[in-house]
Short mmCIF file of C-alpha atoms in Angstrom, two decimals:
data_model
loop_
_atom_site.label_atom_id
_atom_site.label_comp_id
_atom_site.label_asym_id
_atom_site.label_seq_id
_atom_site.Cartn_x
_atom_site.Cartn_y
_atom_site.Cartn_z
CA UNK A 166 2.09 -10.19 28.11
CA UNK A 167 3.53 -7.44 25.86
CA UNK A 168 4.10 -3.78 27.08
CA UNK A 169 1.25 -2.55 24.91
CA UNK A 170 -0.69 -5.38 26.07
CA UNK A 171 -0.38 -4.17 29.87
CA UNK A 172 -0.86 -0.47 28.92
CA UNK A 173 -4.29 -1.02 26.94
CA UNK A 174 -5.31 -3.47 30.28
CA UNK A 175 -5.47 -0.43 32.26
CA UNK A 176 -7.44 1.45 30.06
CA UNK A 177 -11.13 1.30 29.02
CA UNK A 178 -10.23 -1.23 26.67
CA UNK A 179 -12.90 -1.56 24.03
CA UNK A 180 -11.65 -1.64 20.50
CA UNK A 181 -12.80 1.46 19.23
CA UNK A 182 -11.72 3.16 22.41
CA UNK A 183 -8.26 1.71 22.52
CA UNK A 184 -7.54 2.78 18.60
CA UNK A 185 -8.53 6.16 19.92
CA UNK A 186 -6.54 5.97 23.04
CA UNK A 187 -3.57 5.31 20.84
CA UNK A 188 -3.56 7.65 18.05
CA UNK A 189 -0.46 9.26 19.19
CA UNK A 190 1.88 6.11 19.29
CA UNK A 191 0.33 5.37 15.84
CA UNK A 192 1.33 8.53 14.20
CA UNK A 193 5.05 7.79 16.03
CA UNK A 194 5.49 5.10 13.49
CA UNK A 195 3.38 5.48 10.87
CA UNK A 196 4.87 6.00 7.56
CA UNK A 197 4.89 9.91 6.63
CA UNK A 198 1.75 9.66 4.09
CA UNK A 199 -0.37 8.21 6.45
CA UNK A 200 -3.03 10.60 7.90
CA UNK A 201 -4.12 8.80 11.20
CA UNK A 202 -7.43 10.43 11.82
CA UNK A 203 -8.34 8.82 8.29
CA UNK A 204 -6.45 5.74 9.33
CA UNK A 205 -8.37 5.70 13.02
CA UNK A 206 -11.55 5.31 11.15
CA UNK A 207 -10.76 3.09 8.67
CA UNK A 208 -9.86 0.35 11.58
CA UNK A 209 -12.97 1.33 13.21
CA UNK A 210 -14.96 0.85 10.74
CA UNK A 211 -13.69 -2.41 9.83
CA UNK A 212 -14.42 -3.67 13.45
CA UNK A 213 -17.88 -2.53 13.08
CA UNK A 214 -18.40 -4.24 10.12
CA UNK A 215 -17.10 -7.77 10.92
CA UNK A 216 -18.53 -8.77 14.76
CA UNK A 217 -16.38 -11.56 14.81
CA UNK A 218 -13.28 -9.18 14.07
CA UNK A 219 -14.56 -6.63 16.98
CA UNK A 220 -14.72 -10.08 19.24
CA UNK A 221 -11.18 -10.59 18.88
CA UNK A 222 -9.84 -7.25 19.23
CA UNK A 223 -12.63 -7.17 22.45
CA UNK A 224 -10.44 -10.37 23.69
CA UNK A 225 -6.84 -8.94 22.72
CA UNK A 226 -6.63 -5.71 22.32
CA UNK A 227 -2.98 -5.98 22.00
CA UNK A 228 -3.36 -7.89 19.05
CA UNK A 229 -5.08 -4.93 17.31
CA UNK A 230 -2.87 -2.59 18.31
CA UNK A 231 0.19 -4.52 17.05
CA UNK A 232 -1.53 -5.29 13.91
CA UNK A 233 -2.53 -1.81 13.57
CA UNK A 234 1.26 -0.92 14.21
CA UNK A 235 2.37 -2.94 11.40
CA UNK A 236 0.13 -1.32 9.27
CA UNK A 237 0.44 2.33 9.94
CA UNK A 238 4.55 1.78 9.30
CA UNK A 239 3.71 0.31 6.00
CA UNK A 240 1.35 2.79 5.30
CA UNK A 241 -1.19 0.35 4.42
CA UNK A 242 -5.00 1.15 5.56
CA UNK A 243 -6.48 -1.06 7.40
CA UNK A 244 -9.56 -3.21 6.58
CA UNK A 245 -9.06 -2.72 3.28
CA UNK A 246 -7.37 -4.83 0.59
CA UNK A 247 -4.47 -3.23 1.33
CA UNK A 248 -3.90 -4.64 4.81
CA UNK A 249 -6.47 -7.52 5.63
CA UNK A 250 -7.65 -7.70 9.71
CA UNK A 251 -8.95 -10.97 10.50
CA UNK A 252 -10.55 -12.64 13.57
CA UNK A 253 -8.12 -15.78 14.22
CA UNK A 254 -7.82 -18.19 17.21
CA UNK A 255 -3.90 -18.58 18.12
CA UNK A 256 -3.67 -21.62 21.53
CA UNK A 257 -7.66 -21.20 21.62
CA UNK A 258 -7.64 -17.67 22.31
CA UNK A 259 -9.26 -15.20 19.86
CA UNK A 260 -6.73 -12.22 18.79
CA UNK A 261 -6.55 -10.47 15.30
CA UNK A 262 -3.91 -11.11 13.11
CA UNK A 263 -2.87 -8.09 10.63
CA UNK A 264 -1.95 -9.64 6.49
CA UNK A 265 -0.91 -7.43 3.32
CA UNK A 266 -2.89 -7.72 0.89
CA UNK A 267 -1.72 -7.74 -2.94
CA UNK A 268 -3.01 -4.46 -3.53
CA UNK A 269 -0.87 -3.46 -0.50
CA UNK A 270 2.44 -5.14 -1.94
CA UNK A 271 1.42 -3.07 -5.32
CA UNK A 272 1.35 0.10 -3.28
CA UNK A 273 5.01 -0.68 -1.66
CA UNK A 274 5.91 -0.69 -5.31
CA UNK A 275 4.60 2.31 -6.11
CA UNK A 276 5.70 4.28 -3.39
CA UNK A 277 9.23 3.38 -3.88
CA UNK A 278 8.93 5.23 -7.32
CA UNK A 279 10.94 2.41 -9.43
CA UNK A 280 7.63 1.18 -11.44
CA UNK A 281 5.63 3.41 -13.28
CA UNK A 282 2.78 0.84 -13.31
CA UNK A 283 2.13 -2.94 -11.86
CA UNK A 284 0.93 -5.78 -13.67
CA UNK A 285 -0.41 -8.15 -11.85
CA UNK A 286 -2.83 -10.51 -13.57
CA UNK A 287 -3.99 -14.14 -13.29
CA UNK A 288 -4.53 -16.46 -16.54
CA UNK A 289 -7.71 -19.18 -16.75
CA UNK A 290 -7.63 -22.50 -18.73
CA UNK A 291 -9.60 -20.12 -21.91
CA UNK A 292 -7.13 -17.66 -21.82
CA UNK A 293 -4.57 -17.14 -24.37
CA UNK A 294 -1.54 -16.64 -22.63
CA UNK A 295 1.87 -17.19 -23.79
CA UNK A 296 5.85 -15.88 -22.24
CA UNK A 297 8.96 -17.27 -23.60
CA UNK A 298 11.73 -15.54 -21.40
CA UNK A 299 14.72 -13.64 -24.01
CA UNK A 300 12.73 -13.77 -26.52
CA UNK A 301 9.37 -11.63 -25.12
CA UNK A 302 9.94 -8.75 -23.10
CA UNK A 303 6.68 -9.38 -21.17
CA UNK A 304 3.75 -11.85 -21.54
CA UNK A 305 1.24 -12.09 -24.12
CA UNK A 306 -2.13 -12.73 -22.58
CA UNK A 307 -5.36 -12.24 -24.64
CA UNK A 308 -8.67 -12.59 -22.66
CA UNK A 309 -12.24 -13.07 -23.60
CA UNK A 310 -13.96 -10.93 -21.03
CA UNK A 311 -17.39 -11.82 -21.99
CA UNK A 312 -16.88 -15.48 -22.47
CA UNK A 313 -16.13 -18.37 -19.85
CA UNK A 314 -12.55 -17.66 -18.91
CA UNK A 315 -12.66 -21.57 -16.94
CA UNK A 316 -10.82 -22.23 -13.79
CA UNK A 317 -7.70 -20.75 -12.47
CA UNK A 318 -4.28 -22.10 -14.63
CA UNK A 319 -1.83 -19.39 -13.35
CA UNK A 320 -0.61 -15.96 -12.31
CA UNK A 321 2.04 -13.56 -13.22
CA UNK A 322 3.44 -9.91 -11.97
CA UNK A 323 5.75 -7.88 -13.82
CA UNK A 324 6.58 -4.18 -13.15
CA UNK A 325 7.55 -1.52 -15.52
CA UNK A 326 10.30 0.63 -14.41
CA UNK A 327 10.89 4.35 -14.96
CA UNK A 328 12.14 5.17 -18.29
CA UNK A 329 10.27 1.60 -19.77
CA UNK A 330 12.51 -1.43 -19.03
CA UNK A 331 10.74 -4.23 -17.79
CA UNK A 332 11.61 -6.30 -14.49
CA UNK A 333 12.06 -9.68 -13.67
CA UNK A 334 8.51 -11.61 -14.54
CA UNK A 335 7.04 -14.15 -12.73
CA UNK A 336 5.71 -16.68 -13.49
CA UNK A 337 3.46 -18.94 -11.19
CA UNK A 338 2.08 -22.56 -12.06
CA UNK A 339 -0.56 -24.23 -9.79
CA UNK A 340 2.58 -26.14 -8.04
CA UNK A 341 3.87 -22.74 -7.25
CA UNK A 342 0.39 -21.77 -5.43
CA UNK A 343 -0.03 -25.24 -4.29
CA UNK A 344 3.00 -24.82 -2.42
CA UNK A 345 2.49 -21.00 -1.19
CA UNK A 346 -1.08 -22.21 0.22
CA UNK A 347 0.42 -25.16 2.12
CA UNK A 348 2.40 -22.67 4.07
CA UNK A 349 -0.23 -20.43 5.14
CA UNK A 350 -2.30 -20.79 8.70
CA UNK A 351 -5.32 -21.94 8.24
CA UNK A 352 -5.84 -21.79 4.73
CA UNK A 353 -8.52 -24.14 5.14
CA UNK A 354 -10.50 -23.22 7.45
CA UNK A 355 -14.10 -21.68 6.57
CA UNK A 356 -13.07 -17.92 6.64
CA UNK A 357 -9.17 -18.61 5.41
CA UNK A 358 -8.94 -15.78 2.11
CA UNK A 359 -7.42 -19.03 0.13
CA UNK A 360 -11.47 -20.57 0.51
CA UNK A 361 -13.65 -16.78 0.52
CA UNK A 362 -11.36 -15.23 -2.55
CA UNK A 363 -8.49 -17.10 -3.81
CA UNK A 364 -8.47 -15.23 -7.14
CA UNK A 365 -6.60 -11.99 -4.42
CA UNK A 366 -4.69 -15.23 -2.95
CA UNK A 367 -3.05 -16.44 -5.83
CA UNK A 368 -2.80 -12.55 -7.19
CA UNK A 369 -0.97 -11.82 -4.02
CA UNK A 370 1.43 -14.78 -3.99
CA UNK A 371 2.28 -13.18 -7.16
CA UNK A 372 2.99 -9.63 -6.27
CA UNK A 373 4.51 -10.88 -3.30
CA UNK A 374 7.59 -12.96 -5.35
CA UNK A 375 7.58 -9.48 -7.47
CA UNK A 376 8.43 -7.63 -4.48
CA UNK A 377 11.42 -9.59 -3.94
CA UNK A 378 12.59 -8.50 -7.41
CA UNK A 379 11.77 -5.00 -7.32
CA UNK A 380 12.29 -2.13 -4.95
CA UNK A 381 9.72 -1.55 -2.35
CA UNK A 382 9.42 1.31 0.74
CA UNK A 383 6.55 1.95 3.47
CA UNK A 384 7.30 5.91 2.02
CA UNK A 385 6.02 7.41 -0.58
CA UNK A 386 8.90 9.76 -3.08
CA UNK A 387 7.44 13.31 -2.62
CA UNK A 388 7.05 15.40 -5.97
CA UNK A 389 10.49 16.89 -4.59
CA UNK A 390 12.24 14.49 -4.49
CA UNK A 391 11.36 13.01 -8.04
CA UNK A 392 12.64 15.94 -9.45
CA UNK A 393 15.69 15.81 -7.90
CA UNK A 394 18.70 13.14 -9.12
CA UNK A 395 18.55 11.23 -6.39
CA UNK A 396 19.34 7.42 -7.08
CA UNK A 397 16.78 4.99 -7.21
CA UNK A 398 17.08 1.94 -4.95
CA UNK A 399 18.72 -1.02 -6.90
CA UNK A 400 17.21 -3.55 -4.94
CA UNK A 401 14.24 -4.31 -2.40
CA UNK A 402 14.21 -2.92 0.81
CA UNK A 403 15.28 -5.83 3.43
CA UNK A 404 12.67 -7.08 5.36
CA UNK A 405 9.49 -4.80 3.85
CA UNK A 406 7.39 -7.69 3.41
CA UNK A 407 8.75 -10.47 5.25
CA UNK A 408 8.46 -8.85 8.20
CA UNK A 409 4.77 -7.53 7.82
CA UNK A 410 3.37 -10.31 6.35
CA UNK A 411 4.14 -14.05 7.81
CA UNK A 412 1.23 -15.34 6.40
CA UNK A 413 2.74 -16.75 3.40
CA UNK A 414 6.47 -17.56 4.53
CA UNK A 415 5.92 -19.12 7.89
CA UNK A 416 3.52 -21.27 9.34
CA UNK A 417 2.15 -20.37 12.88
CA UNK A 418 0.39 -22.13 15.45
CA UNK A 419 -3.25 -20.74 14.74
CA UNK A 420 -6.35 -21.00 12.91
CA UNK A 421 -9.06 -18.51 11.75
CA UNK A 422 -11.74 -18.18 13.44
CA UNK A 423 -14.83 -19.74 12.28
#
């Protein structure tokens, strides 16, 4: 059992009591935005809502707390589509198990102050959509928002930088989904995001190959800093994602719990 594990068994350990209990190690790493009273309730509240969520964290508070972790240093909010908290079972055992969302891989973006806006948009079999690398810049995609847009075709992400260039695009084919989906845990079970919205699944598959292309940091630039000449990053920081989010990159011994 994990330090935190052993400190929270000593303790009144219900859920809402243990985020409480832990505020102060929470603000120790939490990225420098994050306000943790706000971020306190936000996890909270999420338990409250999903019984099956406040189950697992009942079972293991650990696992809360180290998903909670994970979030705070991202400075991601919990329950939200920024940082997903979901009831899993991992060996039988019920624990929660902390994901980024794709709206939380557009917020690294942000906050490393490269991008001036995210695109991140998938394209249906009635779309118009069409991308010829060297000779467009970025993708041409024409939607009928009223009509019957059809089933899901594909996805792309782009991001343009300060001062207007545009990054690397990507480009994602049902293959490419196919592929990210066969390496997630329990992507089909009954409660797996890939069965309840897989529109944010395949939209976060795509943000998530943008982040490897563009820079990304669990801190937000200040207004001070951005008017200062500081250097932009050239290149992701190592390990943002992968380390915060296994859900797509390796497969782990668990499934959700249903």
């Amino acid at each position: 059992m994990s330090q935190i594990s052993n400190a929270i068994a000593t303790r009144d350990n219900g859920p809402s009591s243990v985020i409480e209990q832990y505020k102060p190690e929470l603000a120790l790493v939490a990225a420098s935005h994050v306000k943790v009273d706000t971020f306190a309730r936000l996890a909270v509240g999420a338990l409250r809502q999903n019984p099956k969520l406040a189950a697992a964290a009942q079972a293991n508070p650990g696992s809360l707390m180290s998903a909670l972790m994970t979030a705070a240093r991202l400075g991601l909010e919990p329950g939200t589509e920024q940082f997903y908290l979901r009831p899993i079972k991992r060996k039988g055992q019920p624990e929660v198990q902390g994901i980024v969302g794709y709206q939380g891989i557009v917020e690294l973006i942000y906050n490393a102050g490269a991008a001036s806006s995210v695109v991140v948009e998938v394209v249906r079999a009635n779309d118009q959509f069409n991308y010829v690398p060297g000779l467009h810049e970025r993708p041409v995609h024409t939607v009928d928002w009223f009509g019957e847009r059809g089933d899901l075709v594909g996805v792309y992400a782009y991001a343009v930088m300060q001062g207007g260039a545009t990054s690397k695009v990507v480009v994602l084919n049902k293959d490419h989904i196919a592929r990210a989906k066969a390496k997630s845990d329990g992507a089909d079970t009954e409660y797996s995001p890939w069965r309840t919205d897989e529109e944010s699944m395949w939209l976060k598959t795509a943000a998530r190959r943008l982040g490897k292309w563009v820079p990304t940091s669990a801190e937000k630039r200040t207004a001070a800093l951005e008017r200062t000449d500081a250097p932009l990053p050239a290149s992701p920081a190592p390990g943002v994602l992968e380390a915060a989010d296994p859900d797509d990159e390796t497969p782990i011994e668990g499934e959700l719990v249903d």
